[in-house]
Coordinates of C-alpha atoms in Angstrom, one line a residue:
X1 CA 162.8 123.2 121.5
X2 CA 162.9 124.8 117.9
X3 CA 165.3 127.1 119.3
X4 CA 167.7 124.4 120.8
X5 CA 167.1 122.9 117.4
X6 CA 168.4 125.4 115.0
X7 CA 171.2 126.2 117.7
X8 CA 172.7 123.0 117.1
X9 CA 172.1 123.5 113.8
X10 CA 174.6 126.6 113.6
X11 CA 176.6 124.5 115.3
X12 CA 177.4 121.9 113.2
X13 CA 177.2 124.0 110.1
X14 CA 180.0 125.9 111.8
X15 CA 182.2 122.8 112.7
X16 CA 181.6 122.1 109.0
X17 CA 182.9 125.2 107.7
X18 CA 185.9 124.7 110.2
X19 CA 186.5 120.6 109.0
X20 CA 186.3 122.0 105.9
X21 CA 189.4 124.0 105.6
X22 CA 191.2 122.3 108.2
X23 CA 190.2 118.6 108.2
X24 CA 191.7 117.7 111.5
X25 CA 190.9 114.1 111.8
X26 CA 190.1 113.9 115.4
X27 CA 187.6 116.9 114.8
X28 CA 184.8 114.7 112.8
X29 CA 184.7 112.2 116.1
X30 CA 184.8 115.1 118.4
X31 CA 181.8 117.0 117.0
X32 CA 179.7 114.1 116.6
X33 CA 180.5 112.7 120.1
X34 CA 179.3 116.3 121.2
X35 CA 176.6 116.7 119.0
X36 CA 174.9 112.9 120.1
X37 CA 175.4 113.9 123.7
X38 CA 173.7 117.3 123.0
X39 CA 170.4 115.3 121.5
X40 CA 170.7 112.3 124.5
X41 CA 170.4 116.1 127.1
X42 CA 168.3 117.8 125.2
X43 CA 165.7 114.4 124.0
X44 CA 165.6 116.3 120.8
X45 CA 163.7 114.7 118.2
X46 CA 165.8 112.1 116.0
X47 CA 165.0 114.6 112.2
X48 CA 168.1 116.2 114.4
X49 CA 170.4 113.2 114.3
X50 CA 169.6 112.9 110.9
X51 CA 170.2 116.7 110.5
X52 CA 173.5 116.0 111.5
X53 CA 174.3 112.7 109.5
X54 CA 173.2 114.6 106.4
X55 CA 175.5 117.4 107.5
X56 CA 178.3 114.1 107.6
X57 CA 177.1 113.0 104.6
X58 CA 178.0 116.9 102.8
X59 CA 181.2 116.5 104.4
X60 CA 182.5 112.7 103.1
X61 CA 181.5 114.3 99.5
X62 CA 183.2 117.1 99.3
X63 CA 186.1 115.7 100.9
X64 CA 186.1 112.8 98.1
X65 CA 185.8 115.7 95.8
X66 CA 189.2 117.1 96.8
X67 CA 190.5 114.2 96.6
X68 CA 189.6 113.4 92.8
X69 CA 191.2 117.0 91.9
X70 CA 194.2 115.7 93.3
X71 CA 194.2 112.8 91.6
X72 CA 193.4 114.4 88.3
X73 CA 196.5 116.9 89.1
X74 CA 199.2 114.1 90.2
X75 CA 197.8 111.9 87.0
X76 CA 199.1 115.7 85.4
X77 CA 202.6 115.5 87.0
X78 CA 202.9 111.7 86.6
X79 CA 202.9 112.3 82.9
X80 CA 206.4 113.6 83.6
X81 CA 207.0 110.8 85.8
X82 CA 205.2 112.2 88.7
X83 CA 207.8 114.6 89.6
X84 CA 207.0 118.6 89.3
X85 CA 209.3 121.0 88.5
X86 CA 211.1 123.7 90.9
X87 CA 213.3 126.6 89.8
X88 CA 215.3 129.0 91.5
X89 CA 217.5 131.4 90.6
X90 CA 220.1 128.6 89.9
X91 CA 219.4 125.5 90.6
X92 CA 216.3 122.7 89.6
X93 CA 214.5 120.6 92.7
X94 CA 212.2 118.3 92.0
X95 CA 208.7 117.3 94.0
X96 CA 208.4 113.5 94.3
X97 CA 206.6 111.1 95.9
X98 CA 209.3 111.1 98.7
X99 CA 210.1 114.7 98.6
X100 CA 211.9 117.3 97.1
X101 CA 215.3 116.4 95.1
X102 CA 218.2 118.1 93.7
X103 CA 218.4 117.2 89.8
X104 CA 221.0 115.4 88.6
X105 CA 222.1 118.4 87.0
X106 CA 222.4 120.6 90.5
X107 CA 224.3 117.8 91.5
X108 CA 226.4 117.7 88.7
X109 CA 227.2 121.6 88.8
X110 CA 228.0 121.8 92.8
X111 CA 231.1 119.7 91.8
X112 CA 234.4 122.0 91.2
X113 CA 235.6 122.2 87.8
X114 CA 239.0 123.4 87.5
X115 CA 239.0 124.2 83.8
X116 CA 235.4 125.5 83.8
X117 CA 236.4 128.3 86.2
X118 CA 239.7 129.4 83.9
X119 CA 237.5 129.5 81.8
X120 CA 235.3 132.0 83.4
X121 CA 238.6 133.8 84.4
X122 CA 239.9 134.3 81.2
X123 CA 235.9 135.1 79.1
X124 CA 234.9 138.5 80.2
X125 CA 231.4 137.6 78.8
X126 CA 231.3 133.7 80.6
X127 CA 227.4 134.3 81.8
X128 CA 226.4 135.9 78.3
X129 CA 228.1 132.7 76.4
X130 CA 226.7 130.3 78.8
X131 CA 223.2 131.8 79.1
X132 CA 223.4 131.9 75.7
X133 CA 224.1 127.9 75.2
X134 CA 222.1 127.0 77.5
X135 CA 219.1 128.8 75.8
X136 CA 220.0 127.2 73.0
X137 CA 220.3 123.4 73.5
X138 CA 216.7 124.3 75.7
X139 CA 215.0 125.4 72.4
X140 CA 216.5 122.3 70.2
X141 CA 215.4 119.9 73.1
X142 CA 211.7 121.3 72.8
X143 CA 212.1 120.9 69.2
X144 CA 212.9 117.3 68.9
X145 CA 210.1 116.0 71.5
X146 CA 207.2 118.1 69.8
X147 CA 209.0 116.3 66.9
X148 CA 209.1 112.7 68.4
X149 CA 205.7 113.3 70.6
X150 CA 204.0 114.4 66.9
X151 CA 205.1 110.9 65.8
X152 CA 204.2 108.9 69.2
X153 CA 201.0 109.8 68.4
X154 CA 200.9 109.7 64.9
X155 CA 202.6 105.6 66.0
X156 CA 199.8 105.0 68.4
X157 CA 196.9 106.1 65.8
X158 CA 198.1 104.2 63.5
X159 CA 198.4 101.0 65.7
X160 CA 194.8 101.8 67.6
X161 CA 193.6 101.5 63.7
X162 CA 194.9 98.4 62.9
X163 CA 193.3 97.0 66.2
X164 CA 189.6 98.3 64.7
X165 CA 190.3 96.6 61.2
X166 CA 191.5 93.4 62.7
X167 CA 187.8 93.8 64.6
X168 CA 185.9 95.2 62.1
X169 CA 187.3 94.0 58.8
X170 CA 184.1 94.4 56.7
X171 CA 183.5 97.6 57.5
X172 CA 186.4 99.4 57.9
X173 CA 188.4 100.8 54.9
X174 CA 192.6 100.9 54.8
X175 CA 192.5 104.6 53.7
X176 CA 190.4 105.7 56.4
X177 CA 192.5 104.3 59.1
X178 CA 195.7 105.2 57.7
X179 CA 197.7 107.9 58.9
X180 CA 200.5 109.8 57.1
X181 CA 204.2 109.8 58.0
X182 CA 205.3 112.8 60.0
X183 CA 206.4 115.5 58.3
X184 CA 209.2 117.8 59.9
X185 CA 207.0 120.6 58.4
X186 CA 204.6 119.6 61.0
X187 CA 206.8 120.3 63.9
X188 CA 206.9 124.3 62.7
X189 CA 210.8 124.5 63.2
X190 CA 211.2 128.8 62.4
X191 CA 214.5 129.4 64.4
X192 CA 216.8 129.6 62.7
X193 CA 219.7 129.2 64.8
X194 CA 218.1 125.6 65.8
X195 CA 217.4 124.1 62.4
X196 CA 221.1 122.4 62.0
X197 CA 221.3 120.3 65.3
X198 CA 217.5 119.5 64.3
X199 CA 218.0 118.2 61.0
X200 CA 221.6 116.8 62.3
X201 CA 219.1 114.8 64.5
X202 CA 216.7 113.9 62.0
X203 CA 219.7 112.6 59.8
X204 CA 220.8 110.9 62.9
X205 CA 217.7 109.3 63.4
X206 CA 217.1 107.9 59.9
X207 CA 220.1 106.5 59.7
X208 CA 220.5 104.3 62.3
X209 CA 216.6 103.3 63.2
X210 CA 216.4 105.1 66.1
X211 CA 212.6 104.2 68.2
X212 CA 212.1 106.6 70.7
X213 CA 209.1 105.3 72.8
X214 CA 209.7 108.2 75.6
X215 CA 210.8 112.0 75.3
X216 CA 211.6 113.5 78.7
X217 CA 210.3 111.1 80.9
X218 CA 210.9 112.3 84.5
X219 CA 212.0 110.2 86.8
X220 CA 213.4 110.1 90.5
X221 CA 215.6 107.3 92.7
X222 CA 215.6 106.7 96.3
X223 CA 219.1 107.5 96.4
X224 CA 218.2 111.0 96.7
X225 CA 217.9 112.7 93.3
X226 CA 215.4 113.3 90.3
X227 CA 215.7 114.3 86.4
X228 CA 214.4 114.9 83.0
X229 CA 215.4 112.0 80.8
X230 CA 215.8 113.1 77.6
X231 CA 215.1 109.9 75.1
X232 CA 214.0 106.8 75.7
X233 CA 214.6 104.1 72.7
X234 CA 215.3 101.0 70.4
X235 CA 218.3 101.1 68.7
X236 CA 219.2 97.7 67.2
X237 CA 216.9 96.1 69.1
X238 CA 217.9 97.2 72.4
X239 CA 216.3 100.1 75.0
X240 CA 219.1 103.3 75.2
X241 CA 218.4 105.8 77.3
X242 CA 220.1 108.9 75.1
X243 CA 220.7 112.7 76.5
X244 CA 221.3 114.9 74.2
X245 CA 223.4 117.2 74.2
X246 CA 224.6 120.6 72.4
X247 CA 227.9 121.5 73.6
X248 CA 231.0 122.2 72.0
X249 CA 232.0 118.3 73.2
X250 CA 230.9 115.6 75.0
X251 CA 232.8 115.8 78.4
X252 CA 233.1 113.7 81.4
X253 CA 229.9 114.9 83.7
X254 CA 227.1 113.8 80.7
X255 CA 228.3 110.5 81.7
X256 CA 227.4 110.8 85.0
X257 CA 224.4 112.4 83.7
X258 CA 222.8 110.1 81.5
X259 CA 223.8 106.8 84.3
X260 CA 221.7 108.9 86.9
X261 CA 218.9 108.9 84.3
X262 CA 219.2 104.8 83.9
X263 CA 219.4 103.9 87.1
X264 CA 216.7 105.8 88.3
X265 CA 214.6 104.8 85.4
X266 CA 215.3 101.3 85.8
X267 CA 214.3 101.8 89.8
X268 CA 211.4 103.4 89.0
X269 CA 210.1 100.5 85.6
X270 CA 211.4 97.8 87.2
X271 CA 212.6 97.4 82.9
X272 CA 216.2 96.8 82.1
X273 CA 218.0 99.3 79.8
X274 CA 220.3 97.8 77.6
X275 CA 222.6 100.3 76.5
X276 CA 223.1 104.4 76.8
X277 CA 224.9 107.4 75.2
X278 CA 225.1 110.3 74.6
X279 CA 224.2 112.2 71.3
X280 CA 225.9 115.9 70.2
X281 CA 224.5 117.7 68.3
X282 CA 226.3 120.5 66.5
X283 CA 225.2 123.9 65.8
X284 CA 227.4 124.5 62.9
X285 CA 226.8 120.8 61.3
X286 CA 230.5 120.5 60.8
X287 CA 231.3 117.4 62.6
X288 CA 231.6 113.6 60.5
X289 CA 232.0 110.3 63.0
X290 CA 230.5 107.4 61.2
X291 CA 227.5 105.6 62.6
X292 CA 228.3 102.3 64.7
X293 CA 224.9 100.5 62.6
X294 CA 224.9 101.9 58.9
X295 CA 229.4 102.9 58.8
X296 CA 227.8 105.5 56.9
X297 CA 229.0 110.0 57.6
X298 CA 227.0 111.9 59.8
X299 CA 226.8 115.4 59.4
X300 CA 227.2 117.7 62.6
X301 CA 226.6 114.9 64.8
X302 CA 228.6 113.0 67.5
X303 CA 227.5 109.8 69.0
X304 CA 229.2 108.0 72.2
X305 CA 228.2 105.1 73.5
X306 CA 229.4 103.7 76.8
X307 CA 230.2 100.4 78.0
X308 CA 228.4 98.6 81.2
X309 CA 231.6 98.4 82.9
X310 CA 231.9 102.8 82.3
X311 CA 227.8 102.7 83.4
X312 CA 228.9 101.2 86.5
X313 CA 231.6 102.5 87.4
X314 CA 230.2 106.4 86.6
X315 CA 227.0 105.1 88.7
X316 CA 229.1 105.1 91.4
X317 CA 230.8 108.1 90.6
X318 CA 227.5 110.2 90.6
X319 CA 226.0 108.2 93.6
X320 CA 228.8 109.4 95.3
X321 CA 228.8 113.2 94.7
X322 CA 224.6 112.8 95.5
X323 CA 225.6 111.4 98.9
X324 CA 228.1 114.1 99.6
X325 CA 225.5 117.0 98.3
X326 CA 222.9 115.8 100.6
X327 CA 225.4 115.2 103.5
X328 CA 226.7 119.0 102.9
X329 CA 223.1 120.3 102.7
X330 CA 221.9 122.7 99.2
X331 CA 222.7 125.9 100.6
X332 CA 226.3 125.1 101.6
X333 CA 227.4 122.4 98.8
X334 CA 227.4 125.2 95.6
X335 CA 230.3 127.5 97.0
X336 CA 232.2 125.0 98.9
X337 CA 232.1 121.4 99.6
X338 CA 234.3 120.6 96.6
X339 CA 236.6 123.2 97.1
X340 CA 239.9 122.3 98.6

């Protein structure tokens, strides 16, 4: 009889090993019923059933541990809006709760741009120039992201200290909870090429009183796209979606891009956005524009704010591009879809 019990024990252990790897839902039920039938047939003592239950409990524990690890990983991805960037050679996609979606820029890059194509024909170094411009933009974005994240962290610490003072006024000294203002040097912007656009952003922020509440927020829409929203913040008491650019000019597709981000953010958060704009940071600081709020010149900055009507129109254009992207198929779109 002991040999039979040992055989059953090995069978259950083997079953547990297989189910630990594959975890098909029906397997556990089949194993349970088979094992109980075997116990009845062999008239084995009750401790065998207890052993089986112990093994099943261990299996459930391992399953729960894996589920918890999965939750932790998803929580980390959730810091970027529950999406994960997937880069290919020429496109960006995002893994989202509803599947893998193309990025906003991937959809817009697939639209035919005659002016860009003509420039590529004239400029033999177009790829080198384009790659450098993209790299510059990425570096500027990262510097601003570091600065604003540090500022947001400082603000959170100040608010936490304020709450602590309210709870324990007698025990807490003001000096113990005050947090110093963020210094630009703390961001360690040592890249000479991005210092001008970075300082231009700081000047614009100071001149307008812009208060960021979100930086590089991952957003996705059930319309079938995803992306990373540059800035979410308050300007003149209104909530804005802001897209940062380091290009030479603000182009029409920039409105399409920021409109797509606004729609996706509102769809996911349920929060109403009152305004949207594109902030262009010039690397040479040779642009002089007048800020709407302060009426003072801001060097190296071009701020373009768009009306609600412009947003609605641009959104419909972008969604039509998005629909055509999905209808055509991701592999065919880039080379053929919008070429007449």
